[in-house]
Coordinates of C-alpha atoms in Angstrom, one line a residue:
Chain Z
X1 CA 43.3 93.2 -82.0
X2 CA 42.0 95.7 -78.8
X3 CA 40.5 92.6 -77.4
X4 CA 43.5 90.6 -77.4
X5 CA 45.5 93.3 -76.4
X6 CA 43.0 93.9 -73.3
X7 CA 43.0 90.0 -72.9
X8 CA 47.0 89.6 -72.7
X9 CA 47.1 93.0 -70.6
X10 CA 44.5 91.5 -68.1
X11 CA 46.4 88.1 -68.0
X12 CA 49.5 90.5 -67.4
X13 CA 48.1 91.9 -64.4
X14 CA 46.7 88.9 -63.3
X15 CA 50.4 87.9 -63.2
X16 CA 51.4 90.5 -61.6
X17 CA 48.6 90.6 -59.0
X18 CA 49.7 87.1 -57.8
X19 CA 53.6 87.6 -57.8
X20 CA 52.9 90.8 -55.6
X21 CA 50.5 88.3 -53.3
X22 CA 53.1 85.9 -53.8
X23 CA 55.6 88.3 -52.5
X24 CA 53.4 89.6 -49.7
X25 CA 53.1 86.1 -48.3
X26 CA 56.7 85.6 -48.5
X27 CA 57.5 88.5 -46.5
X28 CA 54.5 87.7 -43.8
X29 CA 56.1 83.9 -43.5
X30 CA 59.3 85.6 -43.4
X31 CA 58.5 87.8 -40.0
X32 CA 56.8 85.5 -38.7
X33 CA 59.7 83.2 -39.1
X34 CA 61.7 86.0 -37.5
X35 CA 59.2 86.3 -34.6
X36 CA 59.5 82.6 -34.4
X37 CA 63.1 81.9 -34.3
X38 CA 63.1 85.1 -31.7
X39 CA 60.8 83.2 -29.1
X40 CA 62.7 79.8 -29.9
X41 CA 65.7 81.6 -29.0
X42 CA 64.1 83.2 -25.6
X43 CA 62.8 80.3 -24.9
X44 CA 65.9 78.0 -25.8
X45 CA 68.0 80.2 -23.8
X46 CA 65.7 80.0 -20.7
X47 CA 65.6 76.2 -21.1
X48 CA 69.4 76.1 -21.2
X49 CA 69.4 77.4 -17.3
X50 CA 69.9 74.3 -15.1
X51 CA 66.5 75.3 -13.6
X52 CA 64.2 74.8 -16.0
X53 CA 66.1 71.8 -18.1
X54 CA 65.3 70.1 -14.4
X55 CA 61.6 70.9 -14.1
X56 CA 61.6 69.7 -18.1
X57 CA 62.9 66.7 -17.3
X58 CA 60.5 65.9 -14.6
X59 CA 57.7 66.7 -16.2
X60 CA 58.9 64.1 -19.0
X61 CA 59.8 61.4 -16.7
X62 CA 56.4 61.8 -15.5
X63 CA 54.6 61.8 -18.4
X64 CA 56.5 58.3 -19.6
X65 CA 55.6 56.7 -16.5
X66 CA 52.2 58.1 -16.6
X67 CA 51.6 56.7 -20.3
X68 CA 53.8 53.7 -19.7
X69 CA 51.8 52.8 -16.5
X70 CA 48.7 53.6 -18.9
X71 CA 49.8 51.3 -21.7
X72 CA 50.2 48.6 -19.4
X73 CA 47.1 49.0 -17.7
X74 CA 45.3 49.1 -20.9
X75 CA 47.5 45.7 -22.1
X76 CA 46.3 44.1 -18.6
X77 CA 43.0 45.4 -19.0
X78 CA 42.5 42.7 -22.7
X79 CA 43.2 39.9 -20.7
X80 CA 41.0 40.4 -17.8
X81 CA 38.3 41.2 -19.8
X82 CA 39.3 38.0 -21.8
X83 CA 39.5 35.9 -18.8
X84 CA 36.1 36.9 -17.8
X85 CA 34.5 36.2 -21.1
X86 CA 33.4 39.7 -22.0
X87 CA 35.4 40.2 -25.0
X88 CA 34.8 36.6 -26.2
X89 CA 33.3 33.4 -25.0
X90 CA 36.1 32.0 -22.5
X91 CA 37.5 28.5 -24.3
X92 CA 36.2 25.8 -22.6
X93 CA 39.4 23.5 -21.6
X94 CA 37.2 20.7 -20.7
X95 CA 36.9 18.8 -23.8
X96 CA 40.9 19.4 -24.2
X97 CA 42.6 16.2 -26.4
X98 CA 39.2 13.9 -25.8
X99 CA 39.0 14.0 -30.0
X100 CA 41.9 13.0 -30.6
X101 CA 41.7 9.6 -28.8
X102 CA 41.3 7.6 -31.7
X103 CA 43.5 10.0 -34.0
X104 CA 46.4 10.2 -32.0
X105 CA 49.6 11.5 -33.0
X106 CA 52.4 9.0 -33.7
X107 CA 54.8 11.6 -32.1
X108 CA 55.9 11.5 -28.6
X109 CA 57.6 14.8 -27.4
X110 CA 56.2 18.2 -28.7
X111 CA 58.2 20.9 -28.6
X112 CA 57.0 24.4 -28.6
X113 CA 58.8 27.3 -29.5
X114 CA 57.8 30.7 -28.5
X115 CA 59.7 33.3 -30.2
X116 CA 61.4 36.7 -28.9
X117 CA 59.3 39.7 -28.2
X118 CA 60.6 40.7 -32.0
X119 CA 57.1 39.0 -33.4
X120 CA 54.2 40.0 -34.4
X121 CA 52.4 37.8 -36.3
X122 CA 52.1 34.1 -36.9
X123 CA 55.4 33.9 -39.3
X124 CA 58.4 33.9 -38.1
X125 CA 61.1 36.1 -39.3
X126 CA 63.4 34.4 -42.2
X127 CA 67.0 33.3 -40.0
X128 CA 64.3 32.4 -36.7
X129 CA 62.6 30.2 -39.6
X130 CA 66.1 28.4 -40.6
X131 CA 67.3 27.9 -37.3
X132 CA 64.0 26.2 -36.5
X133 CA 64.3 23.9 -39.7
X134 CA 67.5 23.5 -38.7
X135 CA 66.0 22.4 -35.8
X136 CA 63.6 20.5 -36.9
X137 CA 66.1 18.1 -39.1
X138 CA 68.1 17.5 -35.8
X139 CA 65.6 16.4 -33.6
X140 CA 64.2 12.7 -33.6
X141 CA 61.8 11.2 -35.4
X142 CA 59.4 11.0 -33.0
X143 CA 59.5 14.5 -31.7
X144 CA 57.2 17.2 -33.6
X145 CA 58.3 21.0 -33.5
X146 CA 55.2 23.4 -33.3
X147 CA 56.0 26.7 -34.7
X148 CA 53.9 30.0 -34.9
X149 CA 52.1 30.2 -31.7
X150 CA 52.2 34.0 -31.2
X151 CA 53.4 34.0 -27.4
X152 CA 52.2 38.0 -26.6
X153 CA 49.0 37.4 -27.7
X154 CA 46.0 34.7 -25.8
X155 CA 43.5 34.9 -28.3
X156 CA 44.0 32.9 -31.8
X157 CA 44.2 35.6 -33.2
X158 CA 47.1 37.7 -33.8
X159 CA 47.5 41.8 -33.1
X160 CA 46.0 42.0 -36.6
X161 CA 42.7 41.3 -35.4
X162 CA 43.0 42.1 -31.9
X163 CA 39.5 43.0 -30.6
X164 CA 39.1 46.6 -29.8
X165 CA 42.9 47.4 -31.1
X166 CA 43.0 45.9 -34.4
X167 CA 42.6 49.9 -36.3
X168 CA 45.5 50.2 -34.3
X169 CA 47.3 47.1 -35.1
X170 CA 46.8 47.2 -38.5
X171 CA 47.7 51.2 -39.3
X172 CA 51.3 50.5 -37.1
X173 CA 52.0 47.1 -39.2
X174 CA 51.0 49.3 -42.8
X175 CA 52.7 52.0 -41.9
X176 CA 56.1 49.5 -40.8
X177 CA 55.6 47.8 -44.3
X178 CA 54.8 50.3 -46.6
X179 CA 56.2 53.9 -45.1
X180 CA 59.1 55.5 -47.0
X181 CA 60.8 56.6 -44.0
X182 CA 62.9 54.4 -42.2
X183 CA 62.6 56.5 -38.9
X184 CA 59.0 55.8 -39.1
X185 CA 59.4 51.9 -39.7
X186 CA 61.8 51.9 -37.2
X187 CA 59.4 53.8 -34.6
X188 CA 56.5 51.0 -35.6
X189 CA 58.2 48.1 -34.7
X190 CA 59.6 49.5 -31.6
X191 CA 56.1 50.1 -30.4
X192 CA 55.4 46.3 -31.4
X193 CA 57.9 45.0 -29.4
X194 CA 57.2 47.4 -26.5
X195 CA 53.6 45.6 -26.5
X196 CA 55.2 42.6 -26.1
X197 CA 57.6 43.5 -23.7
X198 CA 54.7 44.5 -21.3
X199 CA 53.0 41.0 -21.8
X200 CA 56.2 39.6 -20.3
X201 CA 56.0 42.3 -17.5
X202 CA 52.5 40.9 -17.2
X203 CA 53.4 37.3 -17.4
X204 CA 56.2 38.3 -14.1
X205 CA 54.0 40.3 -12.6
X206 CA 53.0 38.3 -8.7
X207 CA 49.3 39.8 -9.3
X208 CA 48.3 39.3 -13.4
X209 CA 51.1 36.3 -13.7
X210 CA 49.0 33.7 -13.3
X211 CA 45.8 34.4 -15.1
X212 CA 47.6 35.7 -18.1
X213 CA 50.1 32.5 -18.1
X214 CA 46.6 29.9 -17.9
X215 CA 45.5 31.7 -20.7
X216 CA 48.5 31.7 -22.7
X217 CA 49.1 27.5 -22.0
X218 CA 45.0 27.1 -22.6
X219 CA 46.0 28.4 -25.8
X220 CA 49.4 26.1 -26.4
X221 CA 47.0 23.6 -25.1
X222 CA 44.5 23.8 -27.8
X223 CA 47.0 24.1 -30.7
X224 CA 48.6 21.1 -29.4
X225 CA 45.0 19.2 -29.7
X226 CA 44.9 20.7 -32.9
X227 CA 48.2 18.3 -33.6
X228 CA 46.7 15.4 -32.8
X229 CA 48.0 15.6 -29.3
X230 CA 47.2 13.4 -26.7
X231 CA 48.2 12.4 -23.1
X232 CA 48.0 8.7 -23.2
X233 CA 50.6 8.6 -26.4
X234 CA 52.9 11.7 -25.5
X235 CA 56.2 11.6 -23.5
X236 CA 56.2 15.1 -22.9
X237 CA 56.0 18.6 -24.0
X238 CA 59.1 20.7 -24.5
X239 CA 58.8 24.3 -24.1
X240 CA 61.5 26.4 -26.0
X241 CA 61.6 29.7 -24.9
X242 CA 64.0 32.7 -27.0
X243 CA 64.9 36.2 -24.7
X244 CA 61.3 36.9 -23.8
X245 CA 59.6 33.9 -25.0
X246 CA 61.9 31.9 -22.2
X247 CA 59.7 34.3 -19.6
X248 CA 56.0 33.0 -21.4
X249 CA 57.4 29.4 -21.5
X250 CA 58.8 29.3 -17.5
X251 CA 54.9 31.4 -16.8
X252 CA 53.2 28.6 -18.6
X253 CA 54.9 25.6 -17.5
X254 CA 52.9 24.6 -15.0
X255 CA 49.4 25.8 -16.3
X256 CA 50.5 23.5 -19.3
X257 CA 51.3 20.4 -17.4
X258 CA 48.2 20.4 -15.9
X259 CA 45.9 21.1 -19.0
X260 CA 48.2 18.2 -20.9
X261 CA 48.5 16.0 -18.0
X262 CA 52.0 14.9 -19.5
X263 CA 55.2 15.9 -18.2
X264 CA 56.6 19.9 -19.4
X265 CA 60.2 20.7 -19.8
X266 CA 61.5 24.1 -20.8
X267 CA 64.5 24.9 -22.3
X268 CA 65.8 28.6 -22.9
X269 CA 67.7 30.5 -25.4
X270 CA 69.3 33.7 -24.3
X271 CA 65.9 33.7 -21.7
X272 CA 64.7 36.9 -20.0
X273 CA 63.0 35.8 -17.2
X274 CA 62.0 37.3 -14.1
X275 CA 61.8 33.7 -11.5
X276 CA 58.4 34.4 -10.1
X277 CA 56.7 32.3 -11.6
X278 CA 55.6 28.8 -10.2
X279 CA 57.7 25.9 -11.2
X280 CA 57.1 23.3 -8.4
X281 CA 56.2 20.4 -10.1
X282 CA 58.5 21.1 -12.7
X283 CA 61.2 18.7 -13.3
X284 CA 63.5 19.9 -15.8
X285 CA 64.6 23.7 -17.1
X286 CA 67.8 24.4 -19.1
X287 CA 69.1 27.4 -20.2
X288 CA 71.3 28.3 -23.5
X289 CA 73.1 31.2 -22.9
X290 CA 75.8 33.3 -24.9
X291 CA 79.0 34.7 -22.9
X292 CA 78.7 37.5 -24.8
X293 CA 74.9 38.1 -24.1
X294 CA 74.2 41.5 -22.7
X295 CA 70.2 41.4 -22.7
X296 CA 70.2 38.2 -20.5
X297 CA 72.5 39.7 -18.0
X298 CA 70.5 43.2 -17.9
X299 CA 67.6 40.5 -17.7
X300 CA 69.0 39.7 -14.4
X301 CA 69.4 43.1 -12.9
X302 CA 65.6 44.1 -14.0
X303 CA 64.4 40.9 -12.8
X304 CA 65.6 40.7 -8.9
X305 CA 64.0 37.3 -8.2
X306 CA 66.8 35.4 -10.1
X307 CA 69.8 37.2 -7.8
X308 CA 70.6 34.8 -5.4
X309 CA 70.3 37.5 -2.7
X310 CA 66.4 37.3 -2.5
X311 CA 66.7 33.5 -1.7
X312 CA 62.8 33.3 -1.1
X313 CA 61.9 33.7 -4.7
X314 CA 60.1 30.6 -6.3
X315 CA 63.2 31.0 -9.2
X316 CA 65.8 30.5 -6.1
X317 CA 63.5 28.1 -4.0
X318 CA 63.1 25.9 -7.5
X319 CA 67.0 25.6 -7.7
X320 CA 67.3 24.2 -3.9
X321 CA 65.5 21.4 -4.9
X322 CA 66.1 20.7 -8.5
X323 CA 69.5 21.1 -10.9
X324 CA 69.4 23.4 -13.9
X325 CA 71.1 22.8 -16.6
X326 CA 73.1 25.4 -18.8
X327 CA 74.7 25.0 -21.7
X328 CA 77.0 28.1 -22.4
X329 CA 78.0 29.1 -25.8
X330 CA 80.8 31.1 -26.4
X331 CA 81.0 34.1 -28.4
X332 CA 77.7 33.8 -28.4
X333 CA 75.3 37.4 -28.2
X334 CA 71.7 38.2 -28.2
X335 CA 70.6 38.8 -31.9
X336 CA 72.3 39.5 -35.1
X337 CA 75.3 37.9 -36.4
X338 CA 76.5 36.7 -33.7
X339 CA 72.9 35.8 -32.1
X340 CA 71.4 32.0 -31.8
X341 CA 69.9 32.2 -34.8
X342 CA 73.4 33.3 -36.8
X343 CA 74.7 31.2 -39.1
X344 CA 78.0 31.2 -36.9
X345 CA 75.9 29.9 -33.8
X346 CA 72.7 27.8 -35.3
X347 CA 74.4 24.5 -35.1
X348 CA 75.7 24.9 -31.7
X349 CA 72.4 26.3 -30.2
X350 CA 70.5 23.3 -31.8
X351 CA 73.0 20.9 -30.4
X352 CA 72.6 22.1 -26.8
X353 CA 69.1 21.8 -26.9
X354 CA 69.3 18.1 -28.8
X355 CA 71.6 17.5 -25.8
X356 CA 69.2 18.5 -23.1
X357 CA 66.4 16.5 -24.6
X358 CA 68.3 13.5 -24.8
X359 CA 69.8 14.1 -21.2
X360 CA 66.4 14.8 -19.7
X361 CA 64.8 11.4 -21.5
X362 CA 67.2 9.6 -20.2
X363 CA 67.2 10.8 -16.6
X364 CA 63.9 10.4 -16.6
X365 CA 63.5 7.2 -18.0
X366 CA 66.2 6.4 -15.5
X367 CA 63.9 8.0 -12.6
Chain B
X1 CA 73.5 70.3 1.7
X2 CA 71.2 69.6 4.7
X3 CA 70.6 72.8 5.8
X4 CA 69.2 73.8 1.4
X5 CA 67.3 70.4 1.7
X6 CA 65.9 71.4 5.3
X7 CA 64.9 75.4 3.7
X8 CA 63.0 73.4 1.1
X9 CA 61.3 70.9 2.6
X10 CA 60.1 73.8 5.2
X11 CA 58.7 76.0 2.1
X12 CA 56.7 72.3 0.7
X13 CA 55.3 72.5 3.9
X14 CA 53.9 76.3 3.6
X15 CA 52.6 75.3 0.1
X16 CA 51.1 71.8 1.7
X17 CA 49.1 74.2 4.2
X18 CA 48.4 77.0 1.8
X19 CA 46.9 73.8 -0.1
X20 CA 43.9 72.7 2.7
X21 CA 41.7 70.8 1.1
X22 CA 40.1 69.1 3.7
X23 CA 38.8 65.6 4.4
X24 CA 37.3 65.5 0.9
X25 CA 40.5 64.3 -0.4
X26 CA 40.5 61.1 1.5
X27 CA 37.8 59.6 -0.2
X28 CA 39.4 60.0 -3.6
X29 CA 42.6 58.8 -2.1
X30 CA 40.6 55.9 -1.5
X31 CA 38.7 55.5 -5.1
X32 CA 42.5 55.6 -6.2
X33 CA 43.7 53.0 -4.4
X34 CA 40.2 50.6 -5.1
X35 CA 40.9 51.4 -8.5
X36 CA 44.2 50.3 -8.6
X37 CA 43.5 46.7 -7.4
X38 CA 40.1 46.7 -9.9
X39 CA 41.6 43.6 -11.8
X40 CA 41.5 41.5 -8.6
X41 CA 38.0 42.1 -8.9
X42 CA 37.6 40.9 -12.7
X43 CA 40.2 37.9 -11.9
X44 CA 36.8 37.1 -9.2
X45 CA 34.8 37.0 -12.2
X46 CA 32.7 39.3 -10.4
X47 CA 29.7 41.1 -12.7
X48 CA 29.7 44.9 -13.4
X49 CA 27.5 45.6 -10.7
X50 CA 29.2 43.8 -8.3
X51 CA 33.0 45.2 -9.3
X52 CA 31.1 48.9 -8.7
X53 CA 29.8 47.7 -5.3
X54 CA 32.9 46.3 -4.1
X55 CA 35.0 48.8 -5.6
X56 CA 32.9 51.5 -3.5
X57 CA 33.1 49.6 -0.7
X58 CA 36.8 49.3 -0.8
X59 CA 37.2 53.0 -1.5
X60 CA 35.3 53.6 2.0
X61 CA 37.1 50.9 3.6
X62 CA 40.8 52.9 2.4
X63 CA 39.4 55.8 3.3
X64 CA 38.7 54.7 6.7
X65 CA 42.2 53.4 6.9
X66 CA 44.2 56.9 5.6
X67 CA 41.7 58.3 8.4
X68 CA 42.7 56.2 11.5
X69 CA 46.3 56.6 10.2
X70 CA 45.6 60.9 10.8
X71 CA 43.8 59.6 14.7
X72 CA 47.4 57.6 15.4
X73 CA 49.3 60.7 14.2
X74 CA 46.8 63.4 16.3
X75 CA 47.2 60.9 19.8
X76 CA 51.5 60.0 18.7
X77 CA 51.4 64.2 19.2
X78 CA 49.3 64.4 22.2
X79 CA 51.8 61.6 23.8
X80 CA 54.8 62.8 22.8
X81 CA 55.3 66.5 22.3
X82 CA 51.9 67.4 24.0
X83 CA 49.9 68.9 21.4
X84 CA 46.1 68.9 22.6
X85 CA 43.8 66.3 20.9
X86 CA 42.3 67.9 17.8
X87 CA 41.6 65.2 15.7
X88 CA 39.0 66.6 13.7
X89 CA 40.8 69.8 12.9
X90 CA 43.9 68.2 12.9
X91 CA 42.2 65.8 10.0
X92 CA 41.3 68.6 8.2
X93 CA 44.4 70.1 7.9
X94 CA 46.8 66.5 7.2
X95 CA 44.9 65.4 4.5
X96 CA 46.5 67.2 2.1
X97 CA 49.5 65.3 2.6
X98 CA 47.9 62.6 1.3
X99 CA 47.4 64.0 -1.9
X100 CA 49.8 61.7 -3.8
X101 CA 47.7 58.9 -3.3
X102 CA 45.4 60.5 -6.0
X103 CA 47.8 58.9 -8.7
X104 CA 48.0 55.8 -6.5
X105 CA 45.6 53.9 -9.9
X106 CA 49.1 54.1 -12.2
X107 CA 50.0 51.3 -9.6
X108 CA 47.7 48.8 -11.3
X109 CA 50.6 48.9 -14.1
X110 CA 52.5 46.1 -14.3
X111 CA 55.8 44.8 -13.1
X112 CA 56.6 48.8 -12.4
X113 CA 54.0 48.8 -10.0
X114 CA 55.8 47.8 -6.8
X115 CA 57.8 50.8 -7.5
X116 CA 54.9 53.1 -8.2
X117 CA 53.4 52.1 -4.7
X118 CA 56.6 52.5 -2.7
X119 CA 57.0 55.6 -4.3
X120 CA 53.7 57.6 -3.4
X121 CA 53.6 55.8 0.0
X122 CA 57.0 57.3 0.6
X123 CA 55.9 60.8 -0.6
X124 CA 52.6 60.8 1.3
X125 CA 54.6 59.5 4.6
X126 CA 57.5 62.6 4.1
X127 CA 54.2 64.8 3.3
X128 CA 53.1 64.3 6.5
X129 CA 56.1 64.7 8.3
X130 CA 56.7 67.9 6.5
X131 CA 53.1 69.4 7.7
X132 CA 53.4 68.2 11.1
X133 CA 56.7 70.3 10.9
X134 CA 55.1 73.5 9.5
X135 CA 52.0 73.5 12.0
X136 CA 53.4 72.2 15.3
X137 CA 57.2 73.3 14.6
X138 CA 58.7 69.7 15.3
X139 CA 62.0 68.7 13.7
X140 CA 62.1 66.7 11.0
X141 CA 63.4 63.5 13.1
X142 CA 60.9 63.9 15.8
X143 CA 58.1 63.7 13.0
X144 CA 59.1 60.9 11.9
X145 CA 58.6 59.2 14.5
X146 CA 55.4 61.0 15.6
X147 CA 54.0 59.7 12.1
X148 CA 55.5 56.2 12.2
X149 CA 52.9 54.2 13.9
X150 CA 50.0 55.4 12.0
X151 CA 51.6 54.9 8.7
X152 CA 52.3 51.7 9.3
X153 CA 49.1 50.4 10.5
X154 CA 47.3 52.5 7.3
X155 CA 50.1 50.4 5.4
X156 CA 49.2 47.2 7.5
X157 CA 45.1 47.8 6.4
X158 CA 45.6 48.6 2.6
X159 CA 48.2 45.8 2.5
X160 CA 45.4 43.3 4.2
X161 CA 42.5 44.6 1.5
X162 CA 44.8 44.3 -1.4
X163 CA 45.9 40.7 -0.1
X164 CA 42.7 39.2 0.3
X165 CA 41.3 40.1 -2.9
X166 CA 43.9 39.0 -4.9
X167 CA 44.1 35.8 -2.7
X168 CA 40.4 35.2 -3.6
X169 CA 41.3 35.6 -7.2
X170 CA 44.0 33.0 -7.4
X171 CA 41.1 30.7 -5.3
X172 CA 39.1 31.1 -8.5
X173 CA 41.9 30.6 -10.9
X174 CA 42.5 27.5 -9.2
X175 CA 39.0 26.3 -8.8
X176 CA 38.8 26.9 -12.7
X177 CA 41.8 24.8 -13.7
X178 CA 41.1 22.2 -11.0
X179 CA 37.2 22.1 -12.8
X180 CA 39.0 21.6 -16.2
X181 CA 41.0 18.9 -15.3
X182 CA 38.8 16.8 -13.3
X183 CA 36.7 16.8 -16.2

C-alpha cells in the first residue's frame, strides 16, 4: 500500500513537474513572441517610410534579375554543353532517313505539333489531346500528325531525366502531383513553365538562337525517321506551333528543311514569337489568332522584331517578300474556355489550319 | 528636380573617389565581360584548355580596351578644358567608375541580355562623367562630352571581340549542318 501510494505520489509529481515545464516554456515562447512582434513592429514601421520600401525594392529587383539572369545562364549552359558533346555523344545527323528507304512511309505531309510552354512531359494534357484527335480525324489520309515531341527540351529525354537536373525535375513534378497544398502545386508548375519560357528566350535569342533551334529540329528530325519518314516520298513537313511552341517551330524551320530536304511549312496557334529567327527559304507561315488573345498581343510588345517599326528584322524582311496568312478567330482567347483547345473553338481552329494546308498544297502545286 | 538630381549625382561622385581602387579593377572588368560571351567559345567547339586560353586572352584584350577608353578621356581633358596629361594617375583614379562592369557576366542571360548590357554600359559611362565632375569640377554636360569619344571607341573594341566570336561560332554551326547534309 506505501509503495503504491509512493508510486502514484511520484507519478503525481512527475505530472506536475512537466505541467510547470510546460508552463515555463509557454511563458518563454510567449516573451519571446512579445520581443518578436516588438521588432516586427520597429521594423515594419521603418519599412513603411518611403525610404526604405525604395532601397527594398531595389534590392529585390536586383536579386530577380540576378537569379533570373542566373537561371537562364544555367538553361543556356545544357545546351552548349550538349552541342559540344560533353554531356552526351552529339547525334550524328548523317545517317538521317537513309533506313528508311526501303520502309517508307505511305504518308506524304507530317505535321508536327509542338505544344505551349504548359508541358512537361511527353503526354499532352487531356483537352490539347482532343483537339489534336480532333485534328487528326480532319486531316487527309495521307497526312500523319506526330504528337509528343517535348519542344523545351533537345535531348530524348524529358525534364524527368534531364542530365544533371533530373533530382530537381523529379522532386518539382512529385511535389506538383502529390503535395496537399494547392499553393505549392501551383508554385511547381509555374517554375515548369518558367523553364520553358526561357528555352523560347533562348530559341529568340540573336546569339544561342541558332544552335539551340539545330538541335531542337536534329531532334524533330530523328523522330520523324523514327516514322518511317523519308525525303524521296514526303510532300512536306508541317510545323504547328501553340503560344510558345509557334516560337520553337518558326526557330526550327529552317534547320528542319535542311536536315529533311523536303519543303517546311509552319502554321501557328495563338504564336508567341519573337521574328528573329531565319526564315529565308521558307515558303509558307500562317498564323491562327484569337481577337480576344491577350498573350499574343503582349507577345508583340516583348518581342520588338515583329513591330513593323524595326523594318530590318528577318520577321519584317520575310514579309516583304512572302504573304502570311492569318486566319482570325473571333471570340477567340489564349487558354481556357474560350482558348483553341475549348470545346467552343476546336472545330474552328482545326478548320483554319485544314484550310491553310489545302491552300498552301495547292499554291504550291500550282508554283 | 534638377538641381536634387545634380546634389546627388555630386555626393556618388565623393563615394566613387572615396572608393579608389585602382587599375586592379580593370582586369576583372575584363574577366566579366570574357565571361559573358564564354558560350561563343563552346558554340566553337573549342576544348577546355582552349576556352581558358582564349577566355584569358579576351579578358586582357577588354582590359586593354576599358584602358585606352581612360587615355581618350585623360587627352579629351588635356584638349578641352586643359587639365595636364596624367594618364597614369588619372587611370588610377577612373577606374572605379568602371566598376559595374563587374556584373557585366549576368549579360550572357538570354533575350534580357541586350538590356543588361545597355544598362551597365550606361551606368559605367554616367560613372565616369560623375568622377570627372568630382576631381576636375566640370559640369555635368561638359563631361559628357569629354568622355564621349573614349566610350565609344571601348564600345567600338568590345562590340568587335564579341562579333567575331560569335561570327566564328555560327561559321561552325554552319560547317556542321552543311557536313550533315552533304552526306
Amino acid at each position: 500500500m506505501t509503495r503504491s501510494n509512493a508510486v502514484v505520489h511520484a507519478h503525481r509529481h512527475s505530472i506536475r513537474l512537466g505541467a510547470r515545464v510546460l508552463i515555463g516554456v509557454l511563458v518563454l515562447v510567449g516573451i519571446l513572441m512579445l520581443i518578436g512582434v516588438g521588432v516586427v513592429r520597429r521594423d515594419a514601421a521603418s519599412l513603411l517610410q518611403s525610404g526604405s520600401l525604395l532601397e527594398l525594392l531595389g534590392v529585390s529587383g536586383a536579386a530577380i534579375v540576378v537569379v533570373l539572369a542566373l537561371v537562364g545562364v544555367y538553361s543556356v549552359m545544357v545546351d552548349f554543353v550538349f552541342w559540344e558533346g560533353w554531356m552526351q555523344s552529339f547525334p550524328d545527323a548523317s545517317g538521317l532517313f537513309v533506313g528508311n528507304e526501303e520502309k517508307r512511309s505511305e504518308h506524304r505531309h507530317f505535321l508536327v505539333y509542338l505544344d505551349g510552354i504548359h508541358q512537361s512531359e511527353e503526354n499532352h494534357p487531356p483537352r490539347v489531346q482532343e483537339f489534336l484527335n480532333c485534328l487528326e480525324s480532319e486531316i487527309d489520309n495521307d497526312s500523319l500528325l506526330v504528337k509528343g515531341i517535348e519542344a523545351y527540351t533537345i535531348t530524348n529525354v524529358g525534364l524527368r531525366a534531364a542530365s544533371y537536373s533530373r533530382w530537381f525535375w523529379q522532386w518539382l513534378f512529385s511535389l506538383q502531383e502529390h503535395h496537399p497544398n494547392g499553393f505549392v502545386q501551383f508554385v511547381c508548375a509555374f517554375c515548369i513553365q518558367a523553364n520553358n519560357v526561357i528555352k523560347v528566350g533562348i530559341s529568340s535569342d540573336r546569339r544561342y538562337g541558332p544552335v539551340m533551334n539545330y538541335e531542337l529540329a536534329l531532334k524533330i528530325a530523328r523522330r520523324l525517321e523514327q516514322l518511317n519518314f523519308h525525303p524521296s516520298h514526303a510532300s512536306r513537313v508541317v510545323l504547328v506551333g501553340y503560344s510558345g511552341g509557334a516560337e520553337m517551330a518558326i526557330g526550327t524551320a529552317e534547320m528542319l528543311q535542311k536536315l529533311c530536304c523536303s519543303p517546311v511549312q509552319v502554321i501557328t496557334i495563338c504564336g508567341v514569337f519573337s521574328g528573329n529567327a531565319a526564315l529565308e527559304s521558307i515558303q509558307d507561315v500562317a498564323m491562327v489568332v484569337g481577337s480576344k488573345d491577350p498573350v499574343a498581343a503582349f507577345g508583340r510588345l516583348a518581342y520588338p522584331g515583329r513591330l513593323s517599326v524595326l523594318p530590318l528584322t528577318n520577321w519584317n524582311r520575310w514579309q516583304r517578300s512572302h504573304c502570311l496568312h492569318r486566319y482570325l478567330i473571333d471570340r477567340m482567347s489564349h487558354n481556357g474556355s474560350s482558348g483553341p483547345f475549348s470545346v467552343a473553338f476546336r472545330q474552328k481552329v482545326v478548320a483554319a489550319i485544314c484550310r491553310e494546308l489545302e491552300r498552301s498544297l495547292v499554291s504550291s502545286s500550282a508554283g | 528636380m534638377i538641381q536634387q538630381l545634380s546634389e546627388q549625382l555630386v555626393s556618388m561622385g565623393q563615394v566613387l573617389l572615396a572608393l579608389d581602387t585602382g587599375v586592379g579593377l580593370l582586369v576583372a572588368v575584363g574577366f566579366s565581360m570574357s565571361a559573358s560571351h564564354l558560350f561563343s567559345l563552346l558554340a566553337n567547339r573549342l576544348t577546355p584548355r582552349q576556352i581558358l586560353l582564349h577566355m584569358v586572352v579576351d579578358a586582357l584584350v577588354l582590359s586593354l580596351a576599358l584602358l585606352l577608353c581612360l587615355v581618350c578621356h585623360s587627352l579629351m581633358l588635356a584638349l578641352m578644358e586643359g587639365v595636364p596629361l596624367q594618364p597614369i594617375t588619372f587611370g588610377n583614379r577612373m577606374a572605379v567608375a568602371l566598376w559595374p562592369g563587374l556584373f557585366y557576366v549576368l549579360a550572357a542571360a538570354p533575350y534580357v541580355s541586350d538590356l543588361i548590357a545597355v544598362t551597365l554600359l550606361a551606368w559605367m559611362h554616367l560613372n565616369m562623367m560623375i568622377l570627372v565632375n568630382a576631381m576636375y569640377g566640370i559640369p555635368f554636360l561638359h563631361a559628357l562630352f569629354v568622355c564621349l569619344p573614349g566610350f565609344v571607341i571601348a564600345l567600338l573594341l568590345v562590340g568587335a571581340l564579341f562579333s567575331q566570336r560569335w561570327r566564328s561560332s555560327y561559321d561552325t554551326l554552319a560547317k556542321e549542318v552543311a557536313l550533315q547534309i552533304q552526306r
